[in-house]
Amino acid sequence: MSQFKSIPVKIGIRPTIDGRRLGVRESLEDQTMRMAKSVAELLQSHIRHTDGTFVECVIADTCIGGVAEAAACAEKFKLNNVGLTITVTPCWCYGSETIDMDPHMPKAIWGFNGTERPGAVYLAAALAGHSQLGLPAFSIYGTEVQEANDTTIPTDVKEKLLRFARAGLAVATIRGKSYLSIGSVSMGIAGSIVNQQFFQEYLGMRNEYVDMTEIKRRLDRKIYDQEEVDLALSWVKQYCKDGIDVNSPENQRSPEERAELWENVVKMTIIARDLMVGNPKLAKLNFGEEALGHNAIAAGFQGQRHWTDHLPNGGFMDEVKKQQDIKLMEPLYSQSDMVTALNQTIDVLTSNPDLTAIFGANEPTAVGMARAIKERGFAGKLVAVGFDGNQDLQNFVRDGTLEGIVVQSSYQMGYKGVNTINKIIKGEKVDKFIDTGVVFVTKDNIDSEEAKAVLY
């Protein structure tokens, strides 16, 4: 799926400390920074974005003992797209000098319940300061007293940290995004009227609107990625079966009409996605404005009655979300570099241990992908397919790391290429697409004459 991607929201960790020197601050530096790192490790292994990738945490460069360090931390967070903050401390700190002052940032404070210099004192003071300024903050404090050198996070504290992180990440993710209303009012139902005030004041979102004729315009002018449509249709033909037509015989659709309807609803679904988040491939079709999308995180297809008497409705958009049991991840571009592909695959496997299938789309990418799969112990645990057929890829097929490799026929590429050029020189008509053929090479057929003819 092609779309413009925004920078993922990150979580900022603020290690706050008693700023007094001459042995006070110095004795707390390591303990305070350990708290910050332990929180980051917890969140980065439990909290995911909507695309399945783990969240990234950003820790302040130094402990925060005064306003200058608080400002430096805020600047770092701004540069790293931090959307929510968690302040951690094992001790008393000067609240007005160290608190997070950003009014738009969801914030929490974990005051360590320890045997020395309990962070509860700072927690209470900082929360009071936030309250005076009208800046809500989530309070985190463990029920059990811990030793000062205890680096573990108690179960109740973990639960509160994770609960805040999930809620704060949701708030930060939707802020500034759009709700896209396609159409106006659905069948005259008041409940389908978009409440702008709710989205803008409560959720921090904006409202975008397009008429349903925009979907018709894109259908008529073919403003969509045809390759994506073909792929989606192949999935539909396999998984979406026609039900029983209960209409009277004279009102039933012919097989040809049903096929056309399926194609239309698939295109509508892709178009709705393009309207929400954009699609860079549309720019290559000279539809630059349409390629941008509306920066939407949610959308609604309104006004069914004014549409479905003439065209298929938008219900398939919801059915795909409900019925599809296969989640397609975003494509990663290795720029045909083996090391880049290896590192990207390691990241994907780490963030998605339930990954079921992966495809490497060229020789260096496939080699890097296969090496990562083998090194990380995923060989045989997921379906991995590569492209092209050098010796490294053949070995990965033989040892079971790759399910198979899609190999082009070099002879056919050269033969048909020369023939095509010859036809062009003679002024003869040539096909727009010329299939040079491929062989899917697996462990079962790798030693066959057909496979040997394309391997190298």
GROMACS .gro file of C-alpha atoms in nm:
model
  456
    1MET     CA    1   0.000   0.000   0.000
    2SER     CA    2   0.141   0.339  -0.099
    3GLN     CA    3   0.075   0.646   0.110
    4PHE     CA    4   0.244   0.953   0.248
    5LYS     CA    5   0.367   0.870   0.597
    6SER     CA    6   0.391   1.114   0.885
    7ILE     CA    7   0.674   1.098   1.138
    8PRO     CA    8   0.576   0.856   1.419
    9VAL     CA    9   0.497   1.016   1.755
   10LYS     CA   10   0.758   0.942   2.022
   11ILE     CA   11   0.736   0.933   2.401
   12GLY     CA   12   0.962   1.169   2.597
   13ILE     CA   13   1.114   1.059   2.928
   14ARG     CA   14   1.216   1.339   3.169
   15PRO     CA   15   1.454   1.230   3.451
   16THR     CA   16   1.402   1.503   3.712
   17ILE     CA   17   1.644   1.555   3.998
   18ASP     CA   18   1.724   1.766   4.306
   19GLY     CA   19   1.937   2.040   4.150
   20ARG     CA   20   2.146   2.117   4.458
   21ARG     CA   21   2.514   2.030   4.414
   22LEU     CA   22   2.790   1.957   4.670
   23GLY     CA   23   2.698   1.591   4.684
   24VAL     CA   24   2.316   1.601   4.670
   25ARG     CA   25   2.257   1.595   4.294
   26GLU     CA   26   2.570   1.391   4.233
   27SER     CA   27   2.442   1.109   4.457
   28LEU     CA   28   2.117   1.086   4.259
   29GLU     CA   29   2.233   1.111   3.896
   30ASP     CA   30   2.274   0.738   3.828
   31GLN     CA   31   1.956   0.634   4.007
   32THR     CA   32   1.745   0.896   3.829
   33MET     CA   33   1.878   0.813   3.483
   34ARG     CA   34   1.830   0.439   3.550
   35MET     CA   35   1.464   0.509   3.622
   36ALA     CA   36   1.430   0.687   3.289
   37LYS     CA   37   1.599   0.405   3.097
   38SER     CA   38   1.390   0.135   3.266
   39VAL     CA   39   1.070   0.318   3.170
   40ALA     CA   40   1.192   0.354   2.811
   41GLU     CA   41   1.272  -0.020   2.793
   42LEU     CA   42   0.926  -0.107   2.926
   43LEU     CA   43   0.740   0.115   2.681
   44GLN     CA   44   0.951   0.025   2.378
   45SER     CA   45   0.876  -0.345   2.430
   46HIS     CA   46   0.502  -0.311   2.503
   47ILE     CA   47   0.355  -0.006   2.327
   48ARG     CA   48   0.289  -0.016   1.953
   49HIS     CA   49   0.171   0.231   1.694
   50THR     CA   50  -0.136   0.152   1.485
   51ASP     CA   51   0.086   0.003   1.212
   52GLY     CA   52   0.227  -0.252   1.457
   53THR     CA   53   0.571  -0.098   1.507
   54PHE     CA   54   0.696  -0.041   1.859
   55VAL     CA   55   0.701   0.312   1.992
   56GLU     CA   56   1.034   0.491   2.035
   57CYS     CA   57   1.127   0.678   2.353
   58VAL     CA   58   1.347   0.988   2.375
   59ILE     CA   59   1.529   1.054   2.702
   60ALA     CA   60   1.656   1.399   2.800
   61ASP     CA   61   2.030   1.435   2.752
   62THR     CA   62   2.080   1.515   3.122
   63CYS     CA   63   1.882   1.494   3.440
   64ILE     CA   64   1.660   1.800   3.487
   65GLY     CA   65   1.742   1.998   3.797
   66GLY     CA   66   1.641   2.345   3.684
   67VAL     CA   67   1.469   2.553   3.419
   68ALA     CA   68   1.765   2.561   3.177
   69GLU     CA   69   1.778   2.181   3.161
   70ALA     CA   70   1.398   2.167   3.135
   71ALA     CA   71   1.414   2.402   2.836
   72ALA     CA   72   1.692   2.198   2.672
   73CYS     CA   73   1.482   1.885   2.717
   74ALA     CA   74   1.176   2.055   2.564
   75GLU     CA   75   1.382   2.160   2.264
   76LYS     CA   76   1.512   1.807   2.212
   77PHE     CA   77   1.159   1.669   2.236
   78LYS     CA   78   1.037   1.923   1.980
   79LEU     CA   79   1.306   1.819   1.732
   80ASN     CA   80   1.223   1.450   1.780
   81ASN     CA   81   0.842   1.471   1.743
   82VAL     CA   82   0.770   1.379   2.104
   83GLY     CA   83   0.395   1.383   2.164
   84LEU     CA   84   0.367   1.293   2.534
   85THR     CA   85   0.600   1.299   2.832
   86ILE     CA   86   0.665   1.095   3.144
   87THR     CA   87   0.864   1.261   3.424
   88VAL     CA   88   1.045   1.022   3.660
   89THR     CA   89   1.217   1.105   3.986
   90PRO     CA   90   1.331   0.927   4.305
   91CYS     CA   91   1.363   1.245   4.507
   92TRP     CA   92   1.248   1.595   4.594
   93CYS     CA   93   1.294   1.847   4.309
   94TYR     CA   94   1.204   2.210   4.257
   95GLY     CA   95   0.865   2.178   4.092
   96SER     CA   96   0.818   2.516   3.925
   97GLU     CA   97   1.165   2.491   3.766
   98THR     CA   98   1.143   2.134   3.640
   99ILE     CA   99   0.785   2.059   3.533
  100ASP     CA  100   0.678   2.015   3.171
  101MET     CA  101   0.510   2.343   3.072
  102ASP     CA  102   0.385   2.245   2.725
  103PRO     CA  103   0.002   2.287   2.743
  104HIS     CA  104  -0.057   2.051   2.449
  105MET     CA  105   0.153   1.761   2.576
  106PRO     CA  106  -0.017   1.477   2.771
  107LYS     CA  107   0.203   1.428   3.075
  108ALA     CA  108   0.253   1.187   3.363
  109ILE     CA  109   0.482   1.186   3.667
  110TRP     CA  110   0.620   0.874   3.836
  111GLY     CA  111   0.735   0.953   4.187
  112PHE     CA  112   0.951   0.666   4.314
  113ASN     CA  113   0.828   0.521   4.643
  114GLY     CA  114   1.169   0.456   4.796
  115THR     CA  115   1.335   0.430   5.134
  116GLU     CA  116   1.538   0.746   5.080
  117ARG     CA  117   1.422   1.085   4.948
  118PRO     CA  118   1.083   0.952   4.827
  119GLY     CA  119   0.967   1.097   4.498
  120ALA     CA  120   0.615   1.127   4.639
  121VAL     CA  121   0.704   1.470   4.778
  122TYR     CA  122   0.796   1.600   4.432
  123LEU     CA  123   0.497   1.421   4.280
  124ALA     CA  124   0.254   1.607   4.509
  125ALA     CA  125   0.427   1.943   4.461
  126ALA     CA  126   0.452   1.909   4.083
  127LEU     CA  127   0.089   1.804   4.049
  128ALA     CA  128  -0.013   2.107   4.254
  129GLY     CA  129   0.191   2.327   4.023
  130HIS     CA  130   0.031   2.171   3.716
  131SER     CA  131  -0.312   2.222   3.871
  132GLN     CA  132  -0.242   2.591   3.936
  133LEU     CA  133  -0.142   2.635   3.571
  134GLY     CA  134  -0.441   2.437   3.443
  135LEU     CA  135  -0.215   2.165   3.299
  136PRO     CA  136  -0.351   1.816   3.381
  137ALA     CA  137  -0.097   1.548   3.469
  138PHE     CA  138  -0.137   1.176   3.537
  139SER     CA  139  -0.008   1.068   3.880
  140ILE     CA  140   0.193   0.744   3.914
  141TYR     CA  141   0.304   0.614   4.253
  142GLY     CA  142   0.369   0.256   4.365
  143THR     CA  143   0.190   0.107   4.664
  144GLU     CA  144   0.498  -0.081   4.788
  145VAL     CA  145   0.809   0.086   4.930
  146GLN     CA  146   1.129  -0.003   4.739
  147GLU     CA  147   1.494   0.010   4.830
  148ALA     CA  148   1.675   0.310   4.685
  149ASN     CA  149   1.890   0.086   4.463
  150ASP     CA  150   1.596  -0.122   4.335
  151THR     CA  151   1.584  -0.078   3.956
  152THR     CA  152   1.272  -0.288   3.895
  153ILE     CA  153   0.933  -0.138   3.811
  154PRO     CA  154   0.655  -0.274   4.038
  155THR     CA  155   0.358  -0.439   3.869
  156ASP     CA  156   0.111  -0.166   3.969
  157VAL     CA  157   0.347   0.105   3.840
  158LYS     CA  158   0.396  -0.083   3.511
  159GLU     CA  159   0.020  -0.099   3.463
  160LYS     CA  160  -0.016   0.276   3.520
  161LEU     CA  161   0.277   0.362   3.292
  162LEU     CA  162   0.141   0.147   3.011
  163ARG     CA  163  -0.214   0.275   3.056
  164PHE     CA  164  -0.098   0.637   3.037
  165ALA     CA  165   0.135   0.568   2.743
  166ARG     CA  166  -0.141   0.407   2.535
  167ALA     CA  167  -0.389   0.685   2.609
  168GLY     CA  168  -0.133   0.961   2.562
  169LEU     CA  169  -0.008   0.810   2.238
  170ALA     CA  170  -0.364   0.800   2.103
  171VAL     CA  171  -0.415   1.166   2.194
  172ALA     CA  172  -0.084   1.271   2.040
  173THR     CA  173  -0.142   1.067   1.725
  174ILE     CA  174  -0.480   1.215   1.640
  175ARG     CA  175  -0.384   1.574   1.725
  176GLY     CA  176  -0.367   1.778   1.406
  177LYS     CA  177  -0.508   1.493   1.196
  178SER     CA  178  -0.836   1.519   1.006
  179TYR     CA  179  -1.173   1.352   1.009
  180LEU     CA  180  -1.278   1.325   0.644
  181SER     CA  181  -1.648   1.335   0.569
  182ILE     CA  182  -1.724   1.191   0.226
  183GLY     CA  183  -2.069   1.329   0.155
  184SER     CA  184  -2.290   1.514   0.403
  185VAL     CA  185  -2.585   1.347   0.578
  186SER     CA  186  -2.662   0.978   0.556
  187MET     CA  187  -3.029   0.910   0.475
  188GLY     CA  188  -3.144   1.218   0.665
  189ILE     CA  189  -3.020   1.076   0.996
  190ALA     CA  190  -2.916   1.354   1.235
  191GLY     CA  191  -2.664   1.127   1.406
  192SER     CA  192  -2.452   1.120   1.089
  193ILE     CA  193  -2.403   1.497   1.085
  194VAL     CA  194  -2.040   1.576   1.168
  195ASN     CA  195  -2.000   1.776   1.489
  196GLN     CA  196  -1.708   2.007   1.413
  197GLN     CA  197  -1.687   2.144   1.766
  198PHE     CA  198  -1.633   1.797   1.913
  199PHE     CA  199  -1.349   1.712   1.675
  200GLN     CA  200  -1.177   2.047   1.695
  201GLU     CA  201  -1.210   2.135   2.064
  202TYR     CA  202  -1.214   1.792   2.230
  203LEU     CA  203  -0.992   1.584   2.001
  204GLY     CA  204  -0.769   1.856   1.855
  205MET     CA  205  -0.856   1.743   1.501
  206ARG     CA  206  -0.973   1.933   1.197
  207ASN     CA  207  -1.263   1.849   0.969
  208GLU     CA  208  -1.229   1.790   0.598
  209TYR     CA  209  -1.510   1.741   0.348
  210VAL     CA  210  -1.540   1.607  -0.004
  211ASP     CA  211  -1.855   1.543  -0.201
  212MET     CA  212  -1.937   1.187  -0.305
  213THR     CA  213  -1.902   1.298  -0.665
  214GLU     CA  214  -1.527   1.305  -0.598
  215ILE     CA  215  -1.538   0.927  -0.577
  216LYS     CA  216  -1.730   0.916  -0.906
  217ARG     CA  217  -1.480   1.154  -1.066
  218ARG     CA  218  -1.189   0.936  -0.964
  219LEU     CA  219  -1.369   0.625  -1.089
  220ASP     CA  220  -1.442   0.785  -1.427
  221ARG     CA  221  -1.096   0.938  -1.474
  222LYS     CA  222  -0.909   0.634  -1.342
  223ILE     CA  223  -0.745   0.828  -1.058
  224TYR     CA  224  -0.615   0.523  -0.873
  225ASP     CA  225  -0.326   0.280  -0.888
  226GLN     CA  226  -0.436   0.010  -1.133
  227GLU     CA  227  -0.175  -0.237  -1.006
  228GLU     CA  228  -0.317  -0.200  -0.656
  229VAL     CA  229  -0.669  -0.250  -0.790
  230ASP     CA  230  -0.562  -0.570  -0.967
  231LEU     CA  231  -0.397  -0.701  -0.651
  232ALA     CA  232  -0.704  -0.617  -0.441
  233LEU     CA  233  -0.937  -0.782  -0.693
  234SER     CA  234  -0.733  -1.102  -0.683
  235TRP     CA  235  -0.772  -1.103  -0.304
  236VAL     CA  236  -1.147  -1.038  -0.335
  237LYS     CA  237  -1.194  -1.323  -0.583
  238GLN     CA  238  -1.023  -1.560  -0.341
  239TYR     CA  239  -1.183  -1.454  -0.013
  240CYS     CA  240  -1.510  -1.271  -0.091
  241LYS     CA  241  -1.770  -1.508  -0.232
  242ASP     CA  242  -2.105  -1.403  -0.376
  243GLY     CA  243  -2.396  -1.475  -0.145
  244ILE     CA  244  -2.744  -1.592  -0.239
  245ASP     CA  245  -2.930  -1.335  -0.450
  246VAL     CA  246  -3.273  -1.304  -0.285
  247ASN     CA  247  -3.407  -1.059  -0.542
  248SER     CA  248  -3.677  -1.166  -0.782
  249PRO     CA  249  -3.536  -1.314  -1.105
  250GLU     CA  250  -3.607  -1.003  -1.312
  251ASN     CA  251  -3.411  -0.788  -1.063
  252GLN     CA  252  -3.109  -1.014  -1.024
  253ARG     CA  253  -2.769  -0.917  -1.160
  254SER     CA  254  -2.595  -1.109  -1.432
  255PRO     CA  255  -2.247  -1.255  -1.358
  256GLU     CA  256  -2.097  -0.975  -1.569
  257GLU     CA  257  -2.285  -0.708  -1.373
  258ARG     CA  258  -2.177  -0.860  -1.041
  259ALA     CA  259  -1.816  -0.864  -1.156
  260GLU     CA  260  -1.842  -0.495  -1.247
  261LEU     CA  261  -1.991  -0.417  -0.906
  262TRP     CA  262  -1.707  -0.599  -0.730
  263GLU     CA  263  -1.455  -0.399  -0.930
  264ASN     CA  264  -1.631  -0.073  -0.845
  265VAL     CA  265  -1.649  -0.136  -0.469
  266VAL     CA  266  -1.282  -0.234  -0.464
  267LYS     CA  267  -1.189   0.085  -0.647
  268MET     CA  268  -1.408   0.289  -0.412
  269THR     CA  269  -1.228   0.142  -0.112
  270ILE     CA  270  -0.887   0.226  -0.254
  271ILE     CA  271  -1.006   0.574  -0.352
  272ALA     CA  272  -1.138   0.638   0.000
  273ARG     CA  273  -0.799   0.538   0.141
  274ASP     CA  274  -0.625   0.769  -0.110
  275LEU     CA  275  -0.856   1.053  -0.007
  276MET     CA  276  -0.761   1.000   0.355
  277VAL     CA  277  -0.384   0.955   0.347
  278GLY     CA  278  -0.277   1.023  -0.010
  279ASN     CA  279  -0.089   0.805  -0.256
  280PRO     CA  280   0.244   0.909  -0.413
  281LYS     CA  281   0.174   0.692  -0.717
  282LEU     CA  282  -0.105   0.929  -0.821
  283ALA     CA  283   0.153   1.203  -0.872
  284LYS     CA  284   0.321   0.983  -1.133
  285LEU     CA  285  -0.015   0.979  -1.315
  286ASN     CA  286  -0.013   1.362  -1.317
  287PHE     CA  287  -0.261   1.391  -1.031
  288GLY     CA  288  -0.038   1.584  -0.792
  289GLU     CA  289  -0.314   1.736  -0.578
  290GLU     CA  290  -0.495   1.407  -0.538
  291ALA     CA  291  -0.167   1.239  -0.437
  292LEU     CA  292  -0.152   1.444  -0.117
  293GLY     CA  293  -0.471   1.326   0.056
  294HIS     CA  294  -0.637   1.500   0.352
  295ASN     CA  295  -0.412   1.388   0.641
  296ALA     CA  296  -0.709   1.196   0.781
  297ILE     CA  297  -0.698   0.933   1.052
  298ALA     CA  298  -1.072   0.858   1.031
  299ALA     CA  299  -1.343   0.904   0.770
  300GLY     CA  300  -1.711   0.844   0.706
  301PHE     CA  301  -1.905   0.771   0.387
  302GLN     CA  302  -2.221   0.978   0.428
  303GLY     CA  303  -2.539   1.022   0.226
  304GLN     CA  304  -2.595   0.663   0.120
  305ARG     CA  305  -2.945   0.727  -0.011
  306HIS     CA  306  -2.820   0.985  -0.260
  307TRP     CA  307  -2.564   0.738  -0.395
  308THR     CA  308  -2.679   0.378  -0.370
  309ASP     CA  309  -2.987   0.413  -0.588
  310HIS     CA  310  -2.739   0.456  -0.873
  311LEU     CA  311  -2.403   0.311  -0.762
  312PRO     CA  312  -2.282   0.045  -0.517
  313ASN     CA  313  -2.263   0.164  -0.157
  314GLY     CA  314  -1.963   0.217   0.063
  315GLY     CA  315  -2.031  -0.077   0.291
  316PHE     CA  316  -1.747  -0.280   0.143
  317MET     CA  317  -1.499  -0.037   0.301
  318ASP     CA  318  -1.615  -0.146   0.646
  319GLU     CA  319  -1.642  -0.513   0.551
  320VAL     CA  320  -1.280  -0.526   0.440
  321LYS     CA  321  -1.171  -0.395   0.780
  322LYS     CA  322  -1.394  -0.646   0.961
  323GLN     CA  323  -1.331  -0.955   0.749
  324GLN     CA  324  -0.969  -0.928   0.644
  325ASP     CA  325  -0.746  -1.150   0.855
  326ILE     CA  326  -0.430  -1.051   0.669
  327LYS     CA  327  -0.258  -0.728   0.764
  328LEU     CA  328  -0.036  -0.580   0.494
  329MET     CA  329   0.260  -0.384   0.623
  330GLU     CA  330   0.405  -0.078   0.459
  331PRO     CA  331   0.667  -0.150   0.188
  332LEU     CA  332   1.027  -0.079   0.285
  333TYR     CA  333   1.269   0.055   0.025
  334SER     CA  334   1.625  -0.077   0.056
  335GLN     CA  335   1.746   0.105  -0.258
  336SER     CA  336   1.873  -0.237  -0.374
  337ASP     CA  337   2.128  -0.241  -0.092
  338MET     CA  338   2.185  -0.573   0.084
  339VAL     CA  339   2.295  -0.430   0.421
  340THR     CA  340   2.000  -0.190   0.429
  341ALA     CA  341   1.760  -0.476   0.354
  342LEU     CA  342   1.920  -0.689   0.626
  343ASN     CA  343   1.876  -0.416   0.889
  344GLN     CA  344   1.521  -0.337   0.775
  345THR     CA  345   1.425  -0.704   0.797
  346ILE     CA  346   1.570  -0.734   1.148
  347ASP     CA  347   1.362  -0.432   1.254
  348VAL     CA  348   1.047  -0.582   1.100
  349LEU     CA  349   1.101  -0.922   1.262
  350THR     CA  350   1.167  -0.763   1.601
  351SER     CA  351   0.859  -0.541   1.586
  352ASN     CA  352   0.631  -0.808   1.435
  353PRO     CA  353   0.707  -1.151   1.583
  354ASP     CA  354   0.377  -1.277   1.435
  355LEU     CA  355   0.481  -1.193   1.078
  356THR     CA  356   0.364  -1.468   0.842
  357ALA     CA  357   0.508  -1.374   0.503
  358ILE     CA  358   0.771  -1.145   0.350
  359PHE     CA  359   0.894  -1.076  -0.004
  360GLY     CA  360   1.230  -0.941  -0.120
  361ALA     CA  361   1.174  -0.768  -0.454
  362ASN     CA  362   1.525  -0.780  -0.604
  363GLU     CA  363   1.849  -0.975  -0.569
  364PRO     CA  364   2.041  -0.769  -0.306
  365THR     CA  365   1.721  -0.704  -0.110
  366ALA     CA  366   1.631  -1.074  -0.110
  367VAL     CA  367   1.980  -1.175   0.002
  368GLY     CA  368   1.978  -0.925   0.290
  369MET     CA  369   1.626  -1.031   0.387
  370ALA     CA  370   1.719  -1.402   0.388
  371ARG     CA  371   2.033  -1.346   0.594
  372ALA     CA  372   1.833  -1.159   0.857
  373ILE     CA  373   1.569  -1.433   0.868
  374LYS     CA  374   1.835  -1.701   0.914
  375GLU     CA  375   2.039  -1.507   1.171
  376ARG     CA  376   1.732  -1.431   1.383
  377GLY     CA  377   1.604  -1.790   1.382
  378PHE     CA  378   1.293  -1.727   1.172
  379ALA     CA  379   1.384  -1.975   0.896
  380GLY     CA  380   1.089  -2.208   0.840
  381LYS     CA  381   0.866  -2.003   1.071
  382LEU     CA  382   0.733  -1.770   0.801
  383VAL     CA  383   0.690  -1.776   0.424
  384ALA     CA  384   0.978  -1.585   0.266
  385VAL     CA  385   1.008  -1.540  -0.109
  386GLY     CA  386   1.292  -1.373  -0.296
  387PHE     CA  387   1.341  -1.242  -0.649
  388ASP     CA  388   1.622  -1.341  -0.890
  389GLY     CA  389   1.841  -1.649  -0.866
  390ASN     CA  390   2.209  -1.606  -0.778
  391GLN     CA  391   2.402  -1.870  -0.585
  392ASP     CA  392   2.331  -1.717  -0.243
  393LEU     CA  393   1.956  -1.724  -0.302
  394GLN     CA  394   1.974  -2.080  -0.434
  395ASN     CA  395   2.145  -2.186  -0.111
  396PHE     CA  396   1.874  -2.016   0.096
  397VAL     CA  397   1.612  -2.214  -0.097
  398ARG     CA  398   1.799  -2.540  -0.040
  399ASP     CA  399   1.833  -2.489   0.337
  400GLY     CA  400   1.468  -2.381   0.378
  401THR     CA  401   1.528  -2.017   0.468
  402LEU     CA  402   1.334  -1.914   0.155
  403GLU     CA  403   1.017  -2.083   0.039
  404GLY     CA  404   1.121  -2.005  -0.315
  405ILE     CA  405   1.261  -1.749  -0.554
  406VAL     CA  406   1.095  -1.586  -0.853
  407VAL     CA  407   1.353  -1.598  -1.132
  408GLN     CA  408   1.338  -1.415  -1.463
  409SER     CA  409   1.448  -1.574  -1.788
  410SER     CA  410   1.753  -1.379  -1.903
  411TYR     CA  411   1.728  -1.543  -2.246
  412GLN     CA  412   1.365  -1.439  -2.293
  413MET     CA  413   1.440  -1.086  -2.175
  414GLY     CA  414   1.712  -1.051  -2.436
  415TYR     CA  415   1.530  -1.237  -2.712
  416LYS     CA  416   1.199  -1.055  -2.677
  417GLY     CA  417   1.374  -0.725  -2.617
  418VAL     CA  418   1.567  -0.746  -2.945
  419ASN     CA  419   1.257  -0.862  -3.134
  420THR     CA  420   1.059  -0.569  -2.995
  421ILE     CA  421   1.326  -0.319  -3.099
  422ASN     CA  422   1.330  -0.477  -3.445
  423LYS     CA  423   0.952  -0.432  -3.476
  424ILE     CA  424   0.976  -0.067  -3.369
  425ILE     CA  425   1.245  -0.004  -3.632
  426LYS     CA  426   1.020  -0.158  -3.897
  427GLY     CA  427   0.727   0.056  -3.783
  428GLU     CA  428   0.527  -0.244  -3.665
  429LYS     CA  429   0.288  -0.232  -3.371
  430VAL     CA  430   0.419  -0.367  -3.040
  431ASP     CA  431   0.231  -0.465  -2.726
  432LYS     CA  432   0.232  -0.218  -2.438
  433PHE     CA  433   0.328  -0.494  -2.195
  434ILE     CA  434   0.551  -0.786  -2.288
  435ASP     CA  435   0.579  -1.077  -2.046
  436THR     CA  436   0.922  -1.238  -2.054
  437GLY     CA  437   0.810  -1.507  -1.810
  438VAL     CA  438   0.939  -1.624  -1.471
  439VAL     CA  439   1.000  -1.956  -1.300
  440PHE     CA  440   0.912  -2.002  -0.934
  441VAL     CA  441   1.203  -2.207  -0.805
  442THR     CA  442   1.152  -2.412  -0.487
  443LYS     CA  443   1.340  -2.688  -0.308
  444ASP     CA  444   1.131  -2.938  -0.505
  445ASN     CA  445   1.222  -2.815  -0.854
  446ILE     CA  446   1.556  -2.638  -0.806
  447ASP     CA  447   1.746  -2.919  -0.983
  448SER     CA  448   1.503  -2.943  -1.275
  449GLU     CA  449   1.604  -2.844  -1.627
  450GLU     CA  450   1.347  -2.562  -1.623
  451ALA     CA  451   1.507  -2.411  -1.311
  452LYS     CA  452   1.864  -2.462  -1.432
  453ALA     CA  453   1.778  -2.269  -1.747
  454VAL     CA  454   1.712  -1.948  -1.547
  455LEU     CA  455   1.944  -1.983  -1.245
  456TYR     CA  456   2.293  -1.837  -1.250
   0.00000   0.00000   0.00000
